[in-house]
Coordinates of C-alpha atoms in Angstrom, one line a residue:
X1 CA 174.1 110.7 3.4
X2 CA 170.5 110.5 4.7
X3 CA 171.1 109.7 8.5
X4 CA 168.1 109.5 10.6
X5 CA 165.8 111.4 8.0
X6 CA 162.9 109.2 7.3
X7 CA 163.9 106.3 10.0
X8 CA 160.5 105.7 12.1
X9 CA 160.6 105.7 15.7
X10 CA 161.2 102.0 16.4
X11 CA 159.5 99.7 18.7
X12 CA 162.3 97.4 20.3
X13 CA 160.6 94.1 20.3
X14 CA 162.0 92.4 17.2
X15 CA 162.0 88.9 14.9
X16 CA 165.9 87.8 14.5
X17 CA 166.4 86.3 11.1
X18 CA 167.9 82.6 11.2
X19 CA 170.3 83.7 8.6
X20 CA 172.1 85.1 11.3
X21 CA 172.8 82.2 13.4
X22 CA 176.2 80.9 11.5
X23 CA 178.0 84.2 12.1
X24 CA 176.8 84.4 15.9
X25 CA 178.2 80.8 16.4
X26 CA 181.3 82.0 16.4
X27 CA 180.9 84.5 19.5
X28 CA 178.8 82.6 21.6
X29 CA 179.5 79.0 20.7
X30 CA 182.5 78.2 22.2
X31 CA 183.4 74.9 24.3
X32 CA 183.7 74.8 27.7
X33 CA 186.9 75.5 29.5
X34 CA 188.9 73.4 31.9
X35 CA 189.6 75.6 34.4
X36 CA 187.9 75.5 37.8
X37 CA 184.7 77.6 38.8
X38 CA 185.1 80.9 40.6
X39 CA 183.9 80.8 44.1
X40 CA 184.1 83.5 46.8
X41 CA 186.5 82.9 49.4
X42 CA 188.7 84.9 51.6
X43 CA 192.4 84.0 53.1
X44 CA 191.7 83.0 56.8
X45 CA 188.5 81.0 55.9
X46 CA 186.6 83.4 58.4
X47 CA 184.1 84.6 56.2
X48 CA 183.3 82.6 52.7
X49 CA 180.6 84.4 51.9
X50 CA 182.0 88.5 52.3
X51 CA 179.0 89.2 54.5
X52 CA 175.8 88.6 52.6
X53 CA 174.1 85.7 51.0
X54 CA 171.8 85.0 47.9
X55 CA 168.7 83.0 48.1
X56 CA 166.8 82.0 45.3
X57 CA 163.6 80.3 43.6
X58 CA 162.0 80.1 40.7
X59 CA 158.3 80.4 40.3
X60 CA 158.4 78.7 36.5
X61 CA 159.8 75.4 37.1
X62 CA 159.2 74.1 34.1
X63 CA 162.1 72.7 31.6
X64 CA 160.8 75.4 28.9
X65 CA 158.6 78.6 29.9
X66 CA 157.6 81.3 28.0
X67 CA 159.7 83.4 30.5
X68 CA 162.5 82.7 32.7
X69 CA 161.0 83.5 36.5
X70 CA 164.6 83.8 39.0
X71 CA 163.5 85.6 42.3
X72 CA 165.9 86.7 44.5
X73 CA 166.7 87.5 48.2
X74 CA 170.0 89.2 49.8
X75 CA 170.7 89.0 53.4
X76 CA 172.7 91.1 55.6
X77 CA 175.1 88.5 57.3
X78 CA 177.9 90.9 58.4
X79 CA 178.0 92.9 61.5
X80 CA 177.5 96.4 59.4
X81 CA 175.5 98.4 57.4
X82 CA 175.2 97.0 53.8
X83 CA 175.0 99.4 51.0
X84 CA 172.8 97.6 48.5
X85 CA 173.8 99.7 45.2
X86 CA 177.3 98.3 46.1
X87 CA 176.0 94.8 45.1
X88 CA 175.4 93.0 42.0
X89 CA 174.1 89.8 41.2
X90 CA 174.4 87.5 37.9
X91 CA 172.0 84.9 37.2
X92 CA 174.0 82.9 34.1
X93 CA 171.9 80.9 31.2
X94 CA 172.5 80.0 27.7
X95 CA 171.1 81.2 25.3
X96 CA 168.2 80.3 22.7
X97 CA 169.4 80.6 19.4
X98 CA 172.8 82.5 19.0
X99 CA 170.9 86.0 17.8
X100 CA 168.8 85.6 21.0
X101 CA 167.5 88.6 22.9
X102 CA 166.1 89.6 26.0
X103 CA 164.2 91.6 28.3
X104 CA 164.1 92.3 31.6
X105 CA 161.1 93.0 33.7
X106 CA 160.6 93.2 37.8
X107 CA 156.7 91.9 38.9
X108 CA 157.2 93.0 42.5
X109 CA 160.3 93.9 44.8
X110 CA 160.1 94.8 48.4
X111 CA 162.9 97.7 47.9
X112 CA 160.6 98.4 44.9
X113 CA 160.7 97.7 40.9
X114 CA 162.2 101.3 40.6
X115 CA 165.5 100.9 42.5
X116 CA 166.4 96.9 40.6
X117 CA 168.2 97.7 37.5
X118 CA 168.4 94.4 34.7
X119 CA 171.0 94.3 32.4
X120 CA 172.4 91.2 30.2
X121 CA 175.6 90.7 29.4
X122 CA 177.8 88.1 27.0
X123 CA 180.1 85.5 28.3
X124 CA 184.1 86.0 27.9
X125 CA 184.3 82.2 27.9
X126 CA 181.0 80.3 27.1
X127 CA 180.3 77.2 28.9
X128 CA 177.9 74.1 27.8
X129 CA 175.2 76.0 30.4
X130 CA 176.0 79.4 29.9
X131 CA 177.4 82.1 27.4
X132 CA 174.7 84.9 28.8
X133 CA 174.3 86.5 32.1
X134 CA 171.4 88.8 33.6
X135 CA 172.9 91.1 36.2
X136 CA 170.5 92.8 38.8
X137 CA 171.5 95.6 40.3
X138 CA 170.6 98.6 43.4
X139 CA 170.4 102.2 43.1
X140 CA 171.1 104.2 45.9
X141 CA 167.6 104.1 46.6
X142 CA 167.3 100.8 47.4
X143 CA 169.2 101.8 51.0
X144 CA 171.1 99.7 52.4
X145 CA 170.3 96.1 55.0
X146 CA 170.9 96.8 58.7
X147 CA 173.0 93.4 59.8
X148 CA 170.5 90.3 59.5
X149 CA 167.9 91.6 57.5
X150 CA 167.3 90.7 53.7
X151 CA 165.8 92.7 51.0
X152 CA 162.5 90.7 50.9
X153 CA 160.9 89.5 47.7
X154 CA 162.6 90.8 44.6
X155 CA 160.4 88.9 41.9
X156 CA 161.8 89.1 38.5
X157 CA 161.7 88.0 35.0
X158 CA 163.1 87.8 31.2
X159 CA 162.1 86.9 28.2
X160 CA 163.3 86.2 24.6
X161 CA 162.0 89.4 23.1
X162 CA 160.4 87.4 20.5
X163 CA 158.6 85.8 23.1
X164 CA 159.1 82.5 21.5
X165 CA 159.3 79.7 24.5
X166 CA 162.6 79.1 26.4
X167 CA 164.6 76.4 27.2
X168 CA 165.5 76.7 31.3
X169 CA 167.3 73.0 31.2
X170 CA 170.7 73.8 30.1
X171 CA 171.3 77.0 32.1
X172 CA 173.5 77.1 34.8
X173 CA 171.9 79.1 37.2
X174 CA 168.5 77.8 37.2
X175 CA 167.5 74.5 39.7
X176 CA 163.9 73.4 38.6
X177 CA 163.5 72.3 42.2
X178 CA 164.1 75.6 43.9
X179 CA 160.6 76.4 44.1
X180 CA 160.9 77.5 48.0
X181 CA 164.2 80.2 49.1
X182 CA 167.3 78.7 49.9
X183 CA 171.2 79.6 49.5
X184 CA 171.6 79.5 45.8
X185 CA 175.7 79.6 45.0
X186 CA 174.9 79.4 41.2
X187 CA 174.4 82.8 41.6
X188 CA 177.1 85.4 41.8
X189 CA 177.2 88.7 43.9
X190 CA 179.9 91.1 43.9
X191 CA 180.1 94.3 46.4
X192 CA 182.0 97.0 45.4
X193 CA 183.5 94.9 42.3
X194 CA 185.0 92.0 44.3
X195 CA 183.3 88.5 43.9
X196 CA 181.7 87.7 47.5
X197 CA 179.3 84.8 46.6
X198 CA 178.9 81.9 44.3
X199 CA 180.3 80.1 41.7
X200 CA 180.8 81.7 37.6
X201 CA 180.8 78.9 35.7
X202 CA 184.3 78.5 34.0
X203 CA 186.8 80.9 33.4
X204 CA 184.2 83.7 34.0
X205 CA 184.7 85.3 37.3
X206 CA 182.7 88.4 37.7
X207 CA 186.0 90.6 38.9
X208 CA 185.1 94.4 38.7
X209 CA 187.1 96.0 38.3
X210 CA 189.6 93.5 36.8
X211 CA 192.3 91.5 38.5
X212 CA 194.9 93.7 36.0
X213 CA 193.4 97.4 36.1
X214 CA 193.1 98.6 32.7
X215 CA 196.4 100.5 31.3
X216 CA 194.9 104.3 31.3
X217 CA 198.1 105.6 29.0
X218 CA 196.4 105.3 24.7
X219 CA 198.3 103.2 23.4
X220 CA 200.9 103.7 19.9
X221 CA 199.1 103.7 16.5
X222 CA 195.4 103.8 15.3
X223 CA 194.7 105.5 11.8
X224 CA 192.9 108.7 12.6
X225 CA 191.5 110.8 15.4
X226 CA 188.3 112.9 15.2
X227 CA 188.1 114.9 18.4
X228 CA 185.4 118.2 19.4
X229 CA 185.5 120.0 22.3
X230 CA 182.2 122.0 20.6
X231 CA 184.1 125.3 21.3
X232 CA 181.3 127.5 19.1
X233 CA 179.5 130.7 19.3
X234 CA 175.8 129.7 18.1
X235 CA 174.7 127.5 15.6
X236 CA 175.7 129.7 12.5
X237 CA 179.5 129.7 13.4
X238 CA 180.6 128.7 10.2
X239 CA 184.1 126.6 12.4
X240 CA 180.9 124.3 12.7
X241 CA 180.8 123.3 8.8
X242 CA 184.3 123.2 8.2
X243 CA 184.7 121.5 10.9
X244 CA 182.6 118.6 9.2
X245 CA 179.6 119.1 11.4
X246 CA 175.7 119.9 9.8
X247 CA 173.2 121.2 12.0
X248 CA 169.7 119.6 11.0
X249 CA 166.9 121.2 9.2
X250 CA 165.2 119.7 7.1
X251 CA 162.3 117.6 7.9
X252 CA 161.6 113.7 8.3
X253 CA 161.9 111.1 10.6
X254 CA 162.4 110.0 13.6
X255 CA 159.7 111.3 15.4
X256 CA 156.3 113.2 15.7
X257 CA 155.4 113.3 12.0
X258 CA 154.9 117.1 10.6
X259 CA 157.7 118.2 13.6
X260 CA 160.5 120.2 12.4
X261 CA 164.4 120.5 13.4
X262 CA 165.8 123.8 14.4
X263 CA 168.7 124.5 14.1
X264 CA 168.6 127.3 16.5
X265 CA 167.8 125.2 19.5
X266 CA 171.4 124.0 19.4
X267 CA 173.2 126.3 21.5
X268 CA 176.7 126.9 23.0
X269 CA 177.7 127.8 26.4
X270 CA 180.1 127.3 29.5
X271 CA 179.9 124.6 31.8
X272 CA 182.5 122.8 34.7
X273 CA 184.6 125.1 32.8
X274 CA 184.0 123.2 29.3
X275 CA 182.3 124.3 26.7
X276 CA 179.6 122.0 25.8
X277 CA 176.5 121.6 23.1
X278 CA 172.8 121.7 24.1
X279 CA 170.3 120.3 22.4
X280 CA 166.5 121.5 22.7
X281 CA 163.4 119.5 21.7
X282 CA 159.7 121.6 22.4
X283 CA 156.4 121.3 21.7
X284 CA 153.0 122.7 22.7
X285 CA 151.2 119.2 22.6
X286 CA 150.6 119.5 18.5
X287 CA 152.8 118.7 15.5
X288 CA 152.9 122.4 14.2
X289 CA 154.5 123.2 17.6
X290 CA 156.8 120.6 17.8
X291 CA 160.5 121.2 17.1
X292 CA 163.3 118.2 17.4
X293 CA 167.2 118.9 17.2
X294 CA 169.9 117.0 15.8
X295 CA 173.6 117.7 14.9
X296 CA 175.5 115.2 12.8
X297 CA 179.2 114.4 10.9
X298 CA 178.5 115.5 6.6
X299 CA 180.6 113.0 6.1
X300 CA 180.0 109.2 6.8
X301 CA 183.5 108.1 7.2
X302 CA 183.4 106.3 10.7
X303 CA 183.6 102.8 11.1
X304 CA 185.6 100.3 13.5
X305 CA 187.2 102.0 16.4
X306 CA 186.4 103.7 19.6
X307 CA 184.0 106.4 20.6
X308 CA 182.7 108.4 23.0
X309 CA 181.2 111.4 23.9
X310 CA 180.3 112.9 27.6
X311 CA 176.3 113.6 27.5
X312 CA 174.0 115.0 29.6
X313 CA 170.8 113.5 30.1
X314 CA 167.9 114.7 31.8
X315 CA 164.5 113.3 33.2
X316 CA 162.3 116.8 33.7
X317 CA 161.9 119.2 31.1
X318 CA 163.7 122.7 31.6
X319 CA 160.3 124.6 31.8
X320 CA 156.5 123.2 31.4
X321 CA 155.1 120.1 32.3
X322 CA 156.7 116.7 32.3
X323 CA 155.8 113.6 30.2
X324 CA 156.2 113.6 27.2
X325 CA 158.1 110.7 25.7
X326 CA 161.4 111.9 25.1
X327 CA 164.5 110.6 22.8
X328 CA 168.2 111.6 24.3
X329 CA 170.8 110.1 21.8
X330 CA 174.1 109.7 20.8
X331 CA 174.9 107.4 17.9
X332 CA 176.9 106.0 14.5
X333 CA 174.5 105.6 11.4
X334 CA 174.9 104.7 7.6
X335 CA 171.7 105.2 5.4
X336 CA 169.4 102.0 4.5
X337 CA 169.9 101.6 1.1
X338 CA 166.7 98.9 1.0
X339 CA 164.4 97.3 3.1
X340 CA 166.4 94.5 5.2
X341 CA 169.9 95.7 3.1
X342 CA 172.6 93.6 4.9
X343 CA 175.0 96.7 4.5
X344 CA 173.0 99.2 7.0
X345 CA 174.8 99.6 10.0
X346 CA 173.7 101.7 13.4
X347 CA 175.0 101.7 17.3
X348 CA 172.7 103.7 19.5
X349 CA 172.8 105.1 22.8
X350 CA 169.5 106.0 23.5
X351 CA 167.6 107.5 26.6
X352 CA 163.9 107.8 27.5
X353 CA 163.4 109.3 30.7
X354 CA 159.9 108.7 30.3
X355 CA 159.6 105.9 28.4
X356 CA 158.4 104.8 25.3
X357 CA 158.1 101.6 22.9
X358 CA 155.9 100.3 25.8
X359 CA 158.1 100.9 28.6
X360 CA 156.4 103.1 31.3
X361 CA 159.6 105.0 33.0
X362 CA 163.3 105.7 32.9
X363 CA 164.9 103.4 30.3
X364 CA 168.7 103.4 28.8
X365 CA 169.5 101.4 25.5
X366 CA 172.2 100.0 23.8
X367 CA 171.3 98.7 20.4
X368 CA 173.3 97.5 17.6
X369 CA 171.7 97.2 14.1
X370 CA 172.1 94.8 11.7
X371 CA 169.0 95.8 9.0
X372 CA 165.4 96.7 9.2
X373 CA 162.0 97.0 6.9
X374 CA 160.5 100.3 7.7
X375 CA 157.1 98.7 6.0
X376 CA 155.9 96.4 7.4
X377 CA 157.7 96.9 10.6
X378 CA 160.4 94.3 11.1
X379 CA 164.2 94.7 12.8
X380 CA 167.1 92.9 13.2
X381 CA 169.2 94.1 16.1
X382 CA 170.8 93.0 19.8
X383 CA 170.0 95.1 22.5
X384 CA 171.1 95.8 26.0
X385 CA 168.7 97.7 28.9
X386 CA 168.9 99.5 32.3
X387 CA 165.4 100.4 33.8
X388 CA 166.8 103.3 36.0
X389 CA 167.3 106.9 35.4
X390 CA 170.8 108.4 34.1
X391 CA 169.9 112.1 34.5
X392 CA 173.1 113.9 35.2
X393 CA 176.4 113.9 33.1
X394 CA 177.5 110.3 31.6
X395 CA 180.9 109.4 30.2
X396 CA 179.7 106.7 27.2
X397 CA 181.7 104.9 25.0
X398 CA 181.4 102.3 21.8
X399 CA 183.6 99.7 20.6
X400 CA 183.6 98.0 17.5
X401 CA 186.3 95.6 16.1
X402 CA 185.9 92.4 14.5
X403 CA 184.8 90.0 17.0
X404 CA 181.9 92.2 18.8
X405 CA 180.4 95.8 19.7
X406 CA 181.1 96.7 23.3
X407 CA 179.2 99.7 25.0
X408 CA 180.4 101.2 28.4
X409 CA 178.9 103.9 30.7
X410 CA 180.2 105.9 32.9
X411 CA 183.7 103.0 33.0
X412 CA 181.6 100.1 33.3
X413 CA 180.5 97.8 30.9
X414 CA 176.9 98.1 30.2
X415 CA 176.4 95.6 26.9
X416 CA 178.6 93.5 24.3
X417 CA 176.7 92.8 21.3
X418 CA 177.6 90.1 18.7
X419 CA 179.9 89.4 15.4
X420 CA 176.5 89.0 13.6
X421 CA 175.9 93.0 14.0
X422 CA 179.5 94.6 12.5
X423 CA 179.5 97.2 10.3
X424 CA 180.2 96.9 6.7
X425 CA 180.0 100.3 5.6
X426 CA 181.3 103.6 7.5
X427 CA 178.6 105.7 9.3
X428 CA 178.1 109.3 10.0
X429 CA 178.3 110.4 14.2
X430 CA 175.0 112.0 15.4
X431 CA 173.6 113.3 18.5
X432 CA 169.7 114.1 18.7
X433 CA 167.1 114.9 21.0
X434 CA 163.0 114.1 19.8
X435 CA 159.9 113.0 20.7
X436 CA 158.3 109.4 19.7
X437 CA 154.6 110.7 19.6
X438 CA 152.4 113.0 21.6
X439 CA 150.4 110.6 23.5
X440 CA 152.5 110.6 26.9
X441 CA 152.1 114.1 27.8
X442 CA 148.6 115.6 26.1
X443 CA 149.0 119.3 27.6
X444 CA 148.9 122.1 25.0
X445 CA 151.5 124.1 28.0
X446 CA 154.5 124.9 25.5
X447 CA 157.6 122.6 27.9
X448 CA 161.2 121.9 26.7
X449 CA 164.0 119.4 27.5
X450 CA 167.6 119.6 26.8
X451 CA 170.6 117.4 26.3
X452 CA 174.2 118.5 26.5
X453 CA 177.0 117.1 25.5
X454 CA 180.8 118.2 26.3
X455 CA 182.6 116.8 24.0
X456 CA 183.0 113.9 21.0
X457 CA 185.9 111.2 20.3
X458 CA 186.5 109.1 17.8
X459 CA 189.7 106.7 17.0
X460 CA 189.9 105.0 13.8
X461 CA 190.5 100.8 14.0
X462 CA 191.8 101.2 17.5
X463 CA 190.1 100.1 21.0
X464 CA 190.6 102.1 23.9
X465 CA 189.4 101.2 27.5
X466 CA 187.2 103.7 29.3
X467 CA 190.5 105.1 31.3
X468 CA 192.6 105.4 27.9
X469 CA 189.6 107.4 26.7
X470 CA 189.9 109.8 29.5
X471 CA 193.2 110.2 29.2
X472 CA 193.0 111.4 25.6
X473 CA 190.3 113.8 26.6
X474 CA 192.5 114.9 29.1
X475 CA 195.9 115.3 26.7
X476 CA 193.7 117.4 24.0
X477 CA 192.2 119.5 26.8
X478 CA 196.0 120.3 28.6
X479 CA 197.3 120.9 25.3
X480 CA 194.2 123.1 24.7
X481 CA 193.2 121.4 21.1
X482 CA 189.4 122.6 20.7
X483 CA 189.6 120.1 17.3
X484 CA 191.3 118.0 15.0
X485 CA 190.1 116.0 12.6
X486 CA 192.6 113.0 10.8
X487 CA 189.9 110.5 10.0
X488 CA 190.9 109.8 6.1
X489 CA 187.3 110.1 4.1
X490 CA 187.9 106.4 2.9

């Protein structure tokens, strides 16, 4: 198993192959459904729109652009205070090409580009104008909108990642005469999970959370249960090889080339009355001084199921100055057997608190891997991204089954990713902390960051919600299992 070994550190821009078009038709390519729009109402027709608006226009009016420009306004029109990270809006569109990706980017926002997260999601039920959706979203320091006041200007953007024009026609959302703010119901907005404005196009209410709340009790069967409460002394506890587990040390990729992995920066200790992992990444501004960390399964045995792990990112470094541009992970891998090999496989949380890949700040990724040519640079993935920062404890999750990869943080769904990107081969279950290059912090100060993690799941062939998760954690914990391992090796 070679994991991550001699993988370069990847920029995310990538070329989709056509070849994967017929087995994305399937996901996204579905007719439209009969049933009516979903529009926010309430019971004694007192107040349609659940106290706020949407305005929009677009500054690219054009049938095709080489970005899609939707800017946005919400006003205040109840008689309270409106919490804006409460609200969520979804701009709907169809997609390119069915292996289509996107980015998100903010130009300018009143409440400021730093507090408007972007994040696109996949249709349940795609429509003739729409089997994508971006949804913009607050942090809480955004603030909130006094009654009758609007968040001002929030001018945003996306793009195919290819940068290859797109086709604004078909997409539900957009109106090619909007070029001045007005009341835009093609738009949706939620507050606090419940729909409050605008019409989904078919069958695709934004509900959250659902009508039916998820069942929280796992339910019969699955085929084997990996499960790590990281109950151990230091990094030479020999529980942690029999347990399955290798601590990294030999050299390679990702990363600062000429870096080396430690194994003694992986250390064990108490926390919220767990015992959890940490991970530490240092350097003194040069390779020879620079020391990644990574702890990974021996075997690669892993393939459709559930997982999840509780992980602990952080945006400043424990001691020395900040900067540099770190990698905080948790992923599935298989090894690339050739450049472009249809059989690689790789599902990736991955945070940069201070960017990287040409992003300038906090960035979170999903990414699902189909293949890639390490020489000359070329990828085949689907990604998902949230320009905000995540430091602080974060419950994530993966599912993968045979329609699509679905990645959830902290209960919510953050991506779903495509047929085209399955797995055809098991993969190995890795976390790992490193640093893309030394160009974002130049200090020779010795500084080092840390990532924690409190514990790992893994179900074979069976997909849990985000509750049934915690509720497993929860059994192993009161039954006080610190492991168990029944995943069969094939």
């Amino acid at each position: 198993m070679t994991s991550h070994d001699n993988r370069p550190a990847r920029p995310r821009r990538t070329r989709l192959r056509a070849v994967l078009a017929t087995a994305a038709v399937t996901a996204l390519g579905a007719t439209t459904l009969a049933a009516l729009p979903a529009t926010a109402s309430t019971t004694d027709g007192t107040d349609a729109t659940g106290g706020l608006t949407v305005q929009y226009r677009t500054s690219a009016s054009g049938a095709t652009a080489d970005q899609s420009e939707p800017w946005f306004k919400v006003r205040n029109t109840s008689t309270t205070a409106l919490p804006l990270s409460e609200v969520k809006l979804r701009y709907y569109f169809k997609a390119d090409s069915p292996g289509a990706t996107y980015r998100f980017a903010c130009s300018w926002a009143a409440k400021g580009c730093a507090h408007i997260t972007g994040t696109f999601g996949t249709l349940a039920h795609p429509t003739d104008t729409a089997d994508r959706y971006l949804e913009i979203g607050f942090t809480t320091g955004a603030g909130t909108l006094a009654p009758g006041a609007d968040t001002g200007d929030m001018q945003l953007r996306f793009h195919q990642t290819s940068w290859q024009p797109l086709r604004q026609s078909d997409d539900y959302s957009f109106g090619a005469s909007q070029t001045a703010y007005g009341d835009w119901t093609k738009v949706t907005a939620t507050r606090a999970g419940g729909l409050v404005w605008g019409s989904a196009p078919a069958g695709n209410s934004p509900t959250d959370p659902p009508t039916t709340p998820p069942p929280t009790t796992p339910p019969p069967g699955g085929s084997g249960t990996l499960w790590d409460d990281f109950g151990y002394s230091s990094h030479t506890d020999p529980k942690i090889s029999a347990n399955g587990w290798s601590v990294r040390a030999n050299s390679g990729g990702p990363g600062v080339p000429g870096a080396t992995w430690d194994p003694s920066n992986v250390t064990f200790s108490t926390a919220g009355g767990n015992t959890v992992m940490t991970l530490e990444t240092s350097t003194a501004g040069t390779a020879a001084t620079t020391e990644h960390t990574e702890v990974l399964t021996k075997a690669a045995k892993f393939k459709n199921g559930t997982y999840a792990a509780r992980v602990r990112f952080s945006d400043a470094p424990r001691s020395g100055p900040d900067g540099d541009r770190v990698v905080q992970t948790f992923f599935t891998i298989n090894d690339l057997k050739a450049p472009m090999a249809d059989d690689y496989a790789e599902y990736d949380f991955e945070y940069l608190p201070n960017g990287g890949w040409g992003e300038p700040s906090n960035i979170l990724y999903t990414t699902s891997w189909e293949t890639y040519n390490p020489d000359p640079w070329q990828a085949v993935n689907q990604h998902t991204e949230s320009r905000q920062s995540y430091a602080g404890w974060h419950d994530l999750v993966v599912t993968i089954d045979a329609t699509s990869i679905k990645y959830y943080v902290d209960g919510r769904l953050f991506g779903t990713h495509d047929a085209a990107y399955l797995p055809e081969r098991p993969m190995s279950i890795n976390f790992n902390q490193w640093l893309i290059d030394l160009q974002g912090q130049t200090s020779t100060t010795p500084r080092a960051y840390e990532q924690q993690v409190d514990y790992v799941l893994h179900v074979k062939d069976q997909v849990l919600t985000p509750a049934q998760v915690d509720a497993k954690v929860a059994a192993y914990r009161s039954a006080g299992t610190a492991f168990e391992d029944t995943v069969p090796t094939s």
